[in-house]
Amino acid sequence: MEAILLVGGRGTRLRPLTISTPKPLLPTAGVSFLSHQLARAHEAGVERIVFATSYRAEMFEAAFGTKAHGLELVYVSEDQPLGTGGAIRNAARALTCDPDDPVLILNGDILSGHDVRAQVALHEETSAAVTLHLTRVDDPSRFGCVPTDDSGRVTAFLEKTSHPVTDQINAGCYVFRRSTIDTIPEDEVVSVERETFPTLISSGARVMGHVESEYWLDVGTPEAFVRGSCDLVLGRLASPAMPGEPGERLVLPGAAVAPGAIVRGGTTVGRGATVEAGSTVVGSVLLDDAFVAEGATVRDSVLSRGARVGPGAVLDGVILGDGAVVGPGNELRGGLRIWPGIELPPTAVRFSTDA
Ligand code: GTP
């Protein structure tokens, strides 16, 4: 089976992490986020993937080349981002399959443990135009929702509302019949969510919903990105690309964790990173060459490459860009984002290791 992987978005909600690296290439549990997706796609029977790129397009081929995780990889770039639908249409130029064959479409920012083979089987059994993976969420009012009838056929594709009619939402993994992709207008900005799916449904095309609530996470926000990385390390989602056994922490080669430091909650410590004695790092992502000094506390946070946290500083739910420095004694909480290279001076209250 062939697949199209959508990886052209700018990932604005994940800035400053995505200033230098596109979201799908961010290190996640020790490897790039896409490695987990590619390995899982291969397990599900995919043999060839067309990357639909746009933002920082050249970085994808540099990262994966033409073969990785048992897959053949090809790259199709958009000069201007064409949106999710336009990107699928554009990338389809590189498909080799027949008009009736199924094509898997993957969003490049979804971690999912659902059964892709079962989704494809439903698509084939029902001769659908498109078959969507739908997942159930506790609070569907935060998403558009997708009701289905008793046979599993999608009846509507509804915008976000405070009174959703179902807890089923679009989980961002689709099976398209190859010929259905050709109905998307060429060289135009098109959204599958806002245009293609509602149009197909209203025109009477068979759109099916494969409802499955296995592990599912959209890593589009900083909180979700940190959670996804930690869930992989903890083994909440099995990934063939994980560089180690599941556990409380993943310490990559070349990292230094002092014996007196507490590192847990699915934390990754990147290559060349340092965690000094007396510090605590919980549920966080430390990229290569990050540094946590003695007595510091880091929780639910990301330290990008070369970022430094000074002695006694506290970070909770914080993103530090590349090379950012938090001086001794600072306390940062609640979604703060520090841009690359910014240095916060030490607080006036002097930190003492004797305290
Ligand atoms: P935000 O800017 O934070 O919303 O992130 P994003 O740009 O990644 O957008 P979104 O999360 O809605 O995108 C869902 C998936 O589609 C991601 O994997 C994106 O990389 C991809 N995507 C979004 N827009 C485009 C586009 O215009 N072209 C291509 N090729 N992919 C896109």
GROMACS .gro file of C-alpha atoms and ligand atoms in nm:
model
  387
    1MET     CA    1   0.000   0.000   0.000
    2GLU     CA    2   0.105   0.358  -0.066
    3ALA     CA    3   0.062   0.650   0.175
    4ILE     CA    4   0.081   1.028   0.166
    5LEU     CA    5   0.228   1.196   0.472
    6LEU     CA    6   0.129   1.560   0.532
    7VAL     CA    7   0.427   1.743   0.677
    8GLY     CA    8   0.413   2.090   0.522
    9GLY     CA    9   0.259   2.290   0.809
   10ARG     CA   10   0.449   2.567   0.986
   11GLY     CA   11   0.365   2.432   1.333
   12THR     CA   12   0.300   2.782   1.470
   13ARG     CA   13   0.149   2.655   1.794
   14LEU     CA   14   0.478   2.484   1.876
   15ARG     CA   15   0.699   2.790   1.841
   16PRO     CA   16   0.977   2.846   1.930
   17LEU     CA   17   1.055   2.473   1.887
   18THR     CA   18   0.949   2.486   1.521
   19ILE     CA   19   1.150   2.795   1.424
   20SER     CA   20   1.450   2.584   1.327
   21THR     CA   21   1.292   2.238   1.295
   22PRO     CA   22   0.955   2.143   1.140
   23LYS     CA   23   0.718   1.981   1.390
   24PRO     CA   24   0.741   1.628   1.239
   25LEU     CA   25   1.121   1.632   1.277
   26LEU     CA   26   1.130   1.738   1.644
   27PRO     CA   27   1.316   1.485   1.859
   28THR     CA   28   1.054   1.280   2.043
   29ALA     CA   29   1.161   1.002   2.280
   30GLY     CA   30   1.511   1.005   2.133
   31VAL     CA   31   1.430   1.000   1.759
   32SER     CA   32   1.245   1.236   1.525
   33PHE     CA   33   0.867   1.233   1.570
   34LEU     CA   34   0.823   1.093   1.219
   35SER     CA   35   1.038   0.789   1.293
   36HIS     CA   36   0.763   0.659   1.520
   37GLN     CA   37   0.501   0.718   1.249
   38LEU     CA   38   0.709   0.565   0.970
   39ALA     CA   39   0.786   0.254   1.175
   40ARG     CA   40   0.419   0.209   1.264
   41ALA     CA   41   0.310   0.264   0.901
   42HIS     CA   42   0.551  -0.007   0.789
   43GLU     CA   43   0.407  -0.242   1.051
   44ALA     CA   44   0.059  -0.169   0.912
   45GLY     CA   45   0.158  -0.284   0.563
   46VAL     CA   46   0.259   0.045   0.397
   47GLU     CA   47   0.549   0.004   0.151
   48ARG     CA   48   0.588   0.345  -0.012
   49ILE     CA   49   0.529   0.694   0.129
   50VAL     CA   50   0.500   1.027  -0.054
   51PHE     CA   51   0.595   1.316   0.174
   52ALA     CA   52   0.386   1.629   0.104
   53THR     CA   53   0.629   1.900   0.212
   54SER     CA   54   0.632   2.279   0.212
   55TYR     CA   55   0.778   2.451   0.523
   56ARG     CA   56   1.152   2.371   0.539
   57ALA     CA   57   1.094   2.103   0.275
   58GLU     CA   58   1.463   2.020   0.222
   59MET     CA   59   1.506   1.902   0.581
   60PHE     CA   60   1.287   1.594   0.533
   61GLU     CA   61   1.488   1.432   0.255
   62ALA     CA   62   1.808   1.520   0.440
   63ALA     CA   63   1.670   1.338   0.747
   64PHE     CA   64   1.532   1.021   0.584
   65GLY     CA   65   1.666   0.988   0.229
   66THR     CA   66   1.492   0.746  -0.006
   67LYS     CA   67   1.469   0.443   0.224
   68ALA     CA   68   1.394   0.425   0.598
   69HIS     CA   69   1.213   0.189   0.834
   70GLY     CA   70   1.162  -0.061   0.550
   71LEU     CA   71   0.978   0.200   0.336
   72GLU     CA   72   1.049   0.359   0.000
   73LEU     CA   73   1.025   0.737   0.043
   74VAL     CA   74   0.956   1.009  -0.217
   75TYR     CA   75   0.917   1.384  -0.170
   76VAL     CA   76   0.681   1.630  -0.337
   77SER     CA   77   0.705   1.993  -0.233
   78GLU     CA   78   0.458   2.281  -0.268
   79ASP     CA   79   0.597   2.624  -0.362
   80GLN     CA   80   0.314   2.778  -0.160
   81PRO     CA   81   0.138   2.573   0.111
   82LEU     CA   82  -0.178   2.427  -0.047
   83GLY     CA   83  -0.357   2.328   0.274
   84THR     CA   84  -0.431   1.967   0.366
   85GLY     CA   85  -0.650   1.888   0.060
   86GLY     CA   86  -0.435   2.075  -0.192
   87ALA     CA   87  -0.128   1.898  -0.053
   88ILE     CA   88  -0.287   1.554  -0.093
   89ARG     CA   89  -0.385   1.634  -0.453
   90ASN     CA   90  -0.038   1.765  -0.531
   91ALA     CA   91   0.144   1.470  -0.372
   92ALA     CA   92  -0.080   1.221  -0.556
   93ARG     CA   93   0.125   1.299  -0.872
   94ALA     CA   94   0.390   1.068  -0.726
   95LEU     CA   95   0.160   0.773  -0.651
   96THR     CA   96   0.197   0.460  -0.863
   97CYS     CA   97  -0.119   0.267  -0.763
   98ASP     CA   98  -0.437   0.204  -0.965
   99PRO     CA   99  -0.752   0.426  -0.949
  100ASP     CA  100  -0.945   0.190  -0.719
  101ASP     CA  101  -0.657   0.120  -0.480
  102PRO     CA  102  -0.662   0.251  -0.122
  103VAL     CA  103  -0.417   0.529  -0.030
  104LEU     CA  104  -0.345   0.596   0.336
  105ILE     CA  105  -0.321   0.964   0.435
  106LEU     CA  106  -0.137   1.049   0.756
  107ASN     CA  107  -0.111   1.382   0.936
  108GLY     CA  108   0.250   1.434   1.041
  109ASP     CA  109   0.165   1.530   1.397
  110ILE     CA  110  -0.052   1.242   1.521
  111LEU     CA  111   0.056   0.964   1.754
  112SER     CA  112  -0.194   0.682   1.719
  113GLY     CA  113  -0.212   0.321   1.828
  114HIS     CA  114  -0.521   0.242   1.623
  115ASP     CA  115  -0.549  -0.059   1.394
  116VAL     CA  116  -0.473   0.079   1.046
  117ARG     CA  117  -0.524  -0.264   0.885
  118ALA     CA  118  -0.880  -0.275   1.027
  119GLN     CA  119  -0.946   0.076   0.892
  120VAL     CA  120  -0.827  -0.031   0.544
  121ALA     CA  121  -1.032  -0.353   0.565
  122LEU     CA  122  -1.351  -0.153   0.639
  123HIS     CA  123  -1.270   0.073   0.344
  124GLU     CA  124  -1.235  -0.223   0.109
  125GLU     CA  125  -1.540  -0.416   0.240
  126THR     CA  126  -1.768  -0.114   0.196
  127SER     CA  127  -1.616   0.012  -0.132
  128ALA     CA  128  -1.592   0.355   0.031
  129ALA     CA  129  -1.465   0.672  -0.133
  130VAL     CA  130  -1.294   0.768   0.194
  131THR     CA  131  -1.270   0.597   0.533
  132LEU     CA  132  -1.181   0.816   0.831
  133HIS     CA  133  -1.032   0.712   1.162
  134LEU     CA  134  -1.261   0.858   1.429
  135THR     CA  135  -1.166   0.862   1.796
  136ARG     CA  136  -1.380   0.932   2.103
  137VAL     CA  137  -1.286   1.218   2.335
  138ASP     CA  138  -1.413   1.332   2.675
  139ASP     CA  139  -1.472   1.691   2.565
  140PRO     CA  140  -1.582   1.695   2.198
  141SER     CA  141  -1.672   2.068   2.217
  142ARG     CA  142  -1.303   2.146   2.162
  143PHE     CA  143  -1.312   1.975   1.818
  144GLY     CA  144  -1.531   1.945   1.510
  145CYS     CA  145  -1.735   1.626   1.544
  146VAL     CA  146  -1.820   1.347   1.300
  147PRO     CA  147  -2.147   1.154   1.351
  148THR     CA  148  -2.203   0.813   1.187
  149ASP     CA  149  -2.517   0.603   1.128
  150ASP     CA  150  -2.571   0.239   1.237
  151SER     CA  151  -2.374   0.108   0.940
  152GLY     CA  152  -2.073   0.327   1.024
  153ARG     CA  153  -2.137   0.569   0.739
  154VAL     CA  154  -2.043   0.931   0.813
  155THR     CA  155  -2.355   1.151   0.806
  156ALA     CA  156  -2.198   1.494   0.859
  157PHE     CA  157  -1.869   1.673   0.917
  158LEU     CA  158  -1.954   1.939   1.174
  159GLU     CA  159  -1.762   2.251   1.285
  160LYS     CA  160  -1.666   2.301   1.650
  161THR     CA  161  -1.975   2.378   1.866
  162SER     CA  162  -2.057   2.403   2.238
  163HIS     CA  163  -2.329   2.134   2.189
  164PRO     CA  164  -2.166   1.852   1.989
  165VAL     CA  165  -2.401   1.573   1.873
  166THR     CA  166  -2.140   1.299   1.924
  167ASP     CA  167  -1.810   1.241   2.105
  168GLN     CA  168  -1.651   1.111   1.780
  169ILE     CA  169  -1.387   1.337   1.627
  170ASN     CA  170  -1.170   1.327   1.317
  171ALA     CA  171  -0.844   1.161   1.421
  172GLY     CA  172  -0.645   1.273   1.115
  173CYS     CA  173  -0.580   0.939   0.943
  174TYR     CA  174  -0.773   0.868   0.622
  175VAL     CA  175  -0.798   0.598   0.357
  176PHE     CA  176  -0.885   0.753   0.018
  177ARG     CA  177  -0.974   0.561  -0.294
  178ARG     CA  178  -0.706   0.681  -0.536
  179SER     CA  179  -0.966   0.816  -0.783
  180THR     CA  180  -1.137   1.021  -0.507
  181ILE     CA  181  -0.815   1.220  -0.461
  182ASP     CA  182  -0.852   1.329  -0.826
  183THR     CA  183  -1.181   1.506  -0.739
  184ILE     CA  184  -0.988   1.759  -0.526
  185PRO     CA  185  -0.917   2.075  -0.732
  186GLU     CA  186  -0.561   2.095  -0.860
  187ASP     CA  187  -0.313   2.373  -0.765
  188GLU     CA  188  -0.556   2.537  -0.525
  189VAL     CA  189  -0.554   2.587  -0.151
  190VAL     CA  190  -0.802   2.329  -0.021
  191SER     CA  191  -0.879   2.201   0.330
  192VAL     CA  192  -0.997   1.838   0.350
  193GLU     CA  193  -1.164   1.911   0.684
  194ARG     CA  194  -1.354   2.224   0.575
  195GLU     CA  195  -1.411   2.150   0.206
  196THR     CA  196  -1.337   1.799   0.074
  197PHE     CA  197  -1.514   1.588   0.339
  198PRO     CA  198  -1.831   1.805   0.367
  199THR     CA  199  -1.855   1.818  -0.014
  200LEU     CA  200  -1.815   1.440  -0.053
  201ILE     CA  201  -2.081   1.374   0.213
  202SER     CA  202  -2.334   1.621   0.068
  203SER     CA  203  -2.281   1.479  -0.282
  204GLY     CA  204  -2.373   1.129  -0.158
  205ALA     CA  205  -2.027   0.971  -0.179
  206ARG     CA  206  -1.973   0.682   0.064
  207VAL     CA  207  -1.761   0.815   0.351
  208MET     CA  208  -1.711   0.562   0.630
  209GLY     CA  209  -1.598   0.607   0.990
  210HIS     CA  210  -1.364   0.357   1.156
  211VAL     CA  211  -1.428   0.430   1.525
  212GLU     CA  212  -1.149   0.318   1.753
  213SER     CA  213  -1.030   0.470   2.079
  214GLU     CA  214  -0.684   0.325   2.119
  215TYR     CA  215  -0.405   0.563   2.226
  216TRP     CA  216  -0.440   0.886   2.023
  217LEU     CA  217  -0.271   1.224   2.057
  218ASP     CA  218  -0.237   1.530   1.834
  219VAL     CA  219   0.101   1.673   1.933
  220GLY     CA  220   0.028   2.020   1.792
  221THR     CA  221   0.065   2.208   2.122
  222PRO     CA  222   0.363   2.225   2.360
  223GLU     CA  223   0.172   2.042   2.637
  224ALA     CA  224   0.073   1.762   2.398
  225PHE     CA  225   0.423   1.739   2.250
  226VAL     CA  226   0.575   1.685   2.596
  227ARG     CA  227   0.302   1.435   2.686
  228GLY     CA  228   0.354   1.237   2.363
  229SER     CA  229   0.727   1.210   2.418
  230CYS     CA  230   0.682   1.098   2.780
  231ASP     CA  231   0.406   0.849   2.687
  232LEU     CA  232   0.643   0.684   2.437
  233VAL     CA  233   0.923   0.662   2.695
  234LEU     CA  234   0.682   0.523   2.956
  235GLY     CA  235   0.554   0.266   2.705
  236ARG     CA  236   0.194   0.392   2.699
  237LEU     CA  237   0.220   0.370   2.319
  238ALA     CA  238   0.450   0.100   2.181
  239SER     CA  239   0.677   0.223   1.901
  240PRO     CA  240   0.917   0.005   1.701
  241ALA     CA  241   1.138   0.315   1.663
  242MET     CA  242   1.201   0.361   2.038
  243PRO     CA  243   1.577   0.351   2.110
  244GLY     CA  244   1.544   0.156   2.435
  245GLU     CA  245   1.308  -0.027   2.666
  246PRO     CA  246   1.008   0.156   2.820
  247GLY     CA  247   1.080   0.308   3.160
  248GLU     CA  248   1.077   0.618   3.378
  249ARG     CA  249   1.347   0.785   3.173
  250LEU     CA  250   1.537   0.760   2.848
  251VAL     CA  251   1.899   0.871   2.880
  252LEU     CA  252   2.066   0.890   2.540
  253PRO     CA  253   2.434   0.807   2.480
  254GLY     CA  254   2.663   1.090   2.585
  255ALA     CA  255   2.420   1.235   2.840
  256ALA     CA  256   2.534   1.278   3.201
  257VAL     CA  257   2.288   1.232   3.486
  258ALA     CA  258   2.447   1.276   3.829
  259PRO     CA  259   2.378   0.997   4.079
  260GLY     CA  260   2.197   1.237   4.315
  261ALA     CA  261   1.955   1.368   4.049
  262ILE     CA  262   1.591   1.256   4.021
  263VAL     CA  263   1.486   1.199   3.658
  264ARG     CA  264   1.149   1.032   3.596
  265GLY     CA  265   0.800   1.055   3.447
  266GLY     CA  266   0.910   0.959   3.094
  267THR     CA  267   1.179   1.227   3.070
  268THR     CA  268   1.425   1.209   2.779
  269VAL     CA  269   1.781   1.334   2.839
  270GLY     CA  270   1.942   1.411   2.502
  271ARG     CA  271   2.295   1.348   2.378
  272GLY     CA  272   2.550   1.564   2.556
  273ALA     CA  273   2.288   1.691   2.802
  274THR     CA  274   2.371   1.725   3.173
  275VAL     CA  275   2.155   1.691   3.484
  276GLU     CA  276   2.346   1.784   3.799
  277ALA     CA  277   2.312   1.635   4.146
  278GLY     CA  278   2.028   1.757   4.365
  279SER     CA  279   1.809   1.854   4.071
  280THR     CA  280   1.468   1.706   3.979
  281VAL     CA  281   1.345   1.656   3.622
  282VAL     CA  282   0.995   1.510   3.578
  283GLY     CA  283   0.794   1.445   3.260
  284SER     CA  284   1.016   1.661   3.039
  285VAL     CA  285   1.215   1.664   2.716
  286LEU     CA  286   1.581   1.768   2.733
  287LEU     CA  287   1.727   1.798   2.385
  288ASP     CA  288   2.094   1.760   2.300
  289ASP     CA  289   2.340   1.960   2.513
  290ALA     CA  290   2.072   2.095   2.748
  291PHE     CA  291   2.191   2.163   3.104
  292VAL     CA  292   2.009   2.147   3.439
  293ALA     CA  293   2.218   2.278   3.726
  294GLU     CA  294   2.225   2.162   4.088
  295GLY     CA  295   1.908   2.215   4.289
  296ALA     CA  296   1.694   2.308   3.987
  297THR     CA  297   1.345   2.163   3.928
  298VAL     CA  298   1.211   2.102   3.576
  299ARG     CA  299   0.860   1.964   3.525
  300ASP     CA  300   0.646   1.915   3.209
  301SER     CA  301   0.889   2.131   3.010
  302VAL     CA  302   1.107   2.126   2.698
  303LEU     CA  303   1.469   2.241   2.701
  304SER     CA  304   1.582   2.284   2.340
  305ARG     CA  305   1.936   2.231   2.217
  306GLY     CA  306   2.192   2.388   2.449
  307ALA     CA  307   1.930   2.550   2.678
  308ARG     CA  308   2.049   2.599   3.036
  309VAL     CA  309   1.866   2.610   3.369
  310GLY     CA  310   2.064   2.769   3.651
  311PRO     CA  311   2.105   2.647   4.011
  312GLY     CA  312   1.782   2.644   4.210
  313ALA     CA  313   1.563   2.763   3.922
  314VAL     CA  314   1.211   2.617   3.884
  315LEU     CA  315   1.043   2.546   3.547
  316ASP     CA  316   0.689   2.407   3.526
  317GLY     CA  317   0.519   2.381   3.186
  318VAL     CA  318   0.783   2.592   3.011
  319ILE     CA  319   0.946   2.582   2.666
  320LEU     CA  320   1.306   2.703   2.635
  321GLY     CA  321   1.425   2.772   2.280
  322ASP     CA  322   1.771   2.675   2.152
  323GLY     CA  323   2.045   2.815   2.375
  324ALA     CA  324   1.806   3.001   2.607
  325VAL     CA  325   1.939   3.051   2.960
  326VAL     CA  326   1.739   3.075   3.282
  327GLY     CA  327   1.958   3.231   3.551
  328PRO     CA  328   1.983   3.092   3.905
  329GLY     CA  329   1.676   3.118   4.127
  330ASN     CA  330   1.418   3.212   3.859
  331GLU     CA  331   1.074   3.053   3.882
  332LEU     CA  332   0.884   3.013   3.550
  333ARG     CA  333   0.543   2.847   3.521
  334GLY     CA  334   0.229   2.796   3.318
  335GLY     CA  335   0.306   2.784   2.947
  336LEU     CA  336   0.587   3.042   2.935
  337ARG     CA  337   0.799   3.025   2.620
  338ILE     CA  338   1.149   3.165   2.610
  339TRP     CA  339   1.279   3.238   2.258
  340PRO     CA  340   1.616   3.104   2.136
  341GLY     CA  341   1.921   3.275   2.281
  342ILE     CA  342   1.731   3.479   2.544
  343GLU     CA  343   1.909   3.496   2.880
  344LEU     CA  344   1.719   3.561   3.202
  345PRO     CA  345   1.957   3.705   3.464
  346PRO     CA  346   1.979   3.556   3.814
  347THR     CA  347   1.705   3.664   4.055
  348ALA     CA  348   1.794   3.924   4.318
  349VAL     CA  349   1.738   3.668   4.593
  350ARG     CA  350   2.061   3.477   4.598
  351PHE     CA  351   2.031   3.101   4.563
  352SER     CA  352   2.216   2.909   4.831
  353THR     CA  353   2.295   2.540   4.806
  354ASP     CA  354   2.301   2.529   5.188
  355ALA     CA  355   1.933   2.628   5.215
  356GTP     P1  356  -0.017   2.495   1.345
  356GTP     O1  357   0.041   2.607   1.263
  356GTP     O2  358   0.036   2.495   1.485
  356GTP     O3  359  -0.167   2.487   1.339
  356GTP     O4  360   0.036   2.355   1.286
  356GTP     P2  361   0.036   2.299   1.134
  356GTP     O5  362   0.085   2.404   1.043
  356GTP     O6  363   0.111   2.171   1.136
  356GTP     O7  364  -0.117   2.277   1.101
  356GTP     P3  365  -0.211   2.153   1.138
  356GTP     O8  366  -0.172   2.099   1.273
  356GTP     O9  367  -0.351   2.191   1.120
  356GTP    O10  368  -0.173   2.049   1.021
  356GTP     C1  369  -0.210   1.913   1.023
  356GTP     C2  370  -0.110   1.837   0.938
  356GTP    O11  371  -0.117   1.881   0.803
  356GTP     C3  372   0.034   1.858   0.984
  356GTP    O12  373   0.100   1.734   0.969
  356GTP     C4  374   0.088   1.961   0.886
  356GTP    O13  375   0.228   1.945   0.862
  356GTP     C5  376   0.007   1.933   0.759
  356GTP     N1  377  -0.022   2.053   0.681
  356GTP     C6  378  -0.097   2.160   0.717
  356GTP     N2  379  -0.104   2.249   0.618
  356GTP     C7  380  -0.032   2.197   0.515
  356GTP     C8  381   0.000   2.245   0.382
  356GTP    O14  382  -0.041   2.354   0.338
  356GTP     N3  383   0.078   2.164   0.303
  356GTP     C9  384   0.124   2.044   0.349
  356GTP     N4  385   0.201   1.971   0.267
  356GTP     N5  386   0.098   1.997   0.473
  356GTP    C10  387   0.020   2.074   0.554
   0.00000   0.00000   0.00000
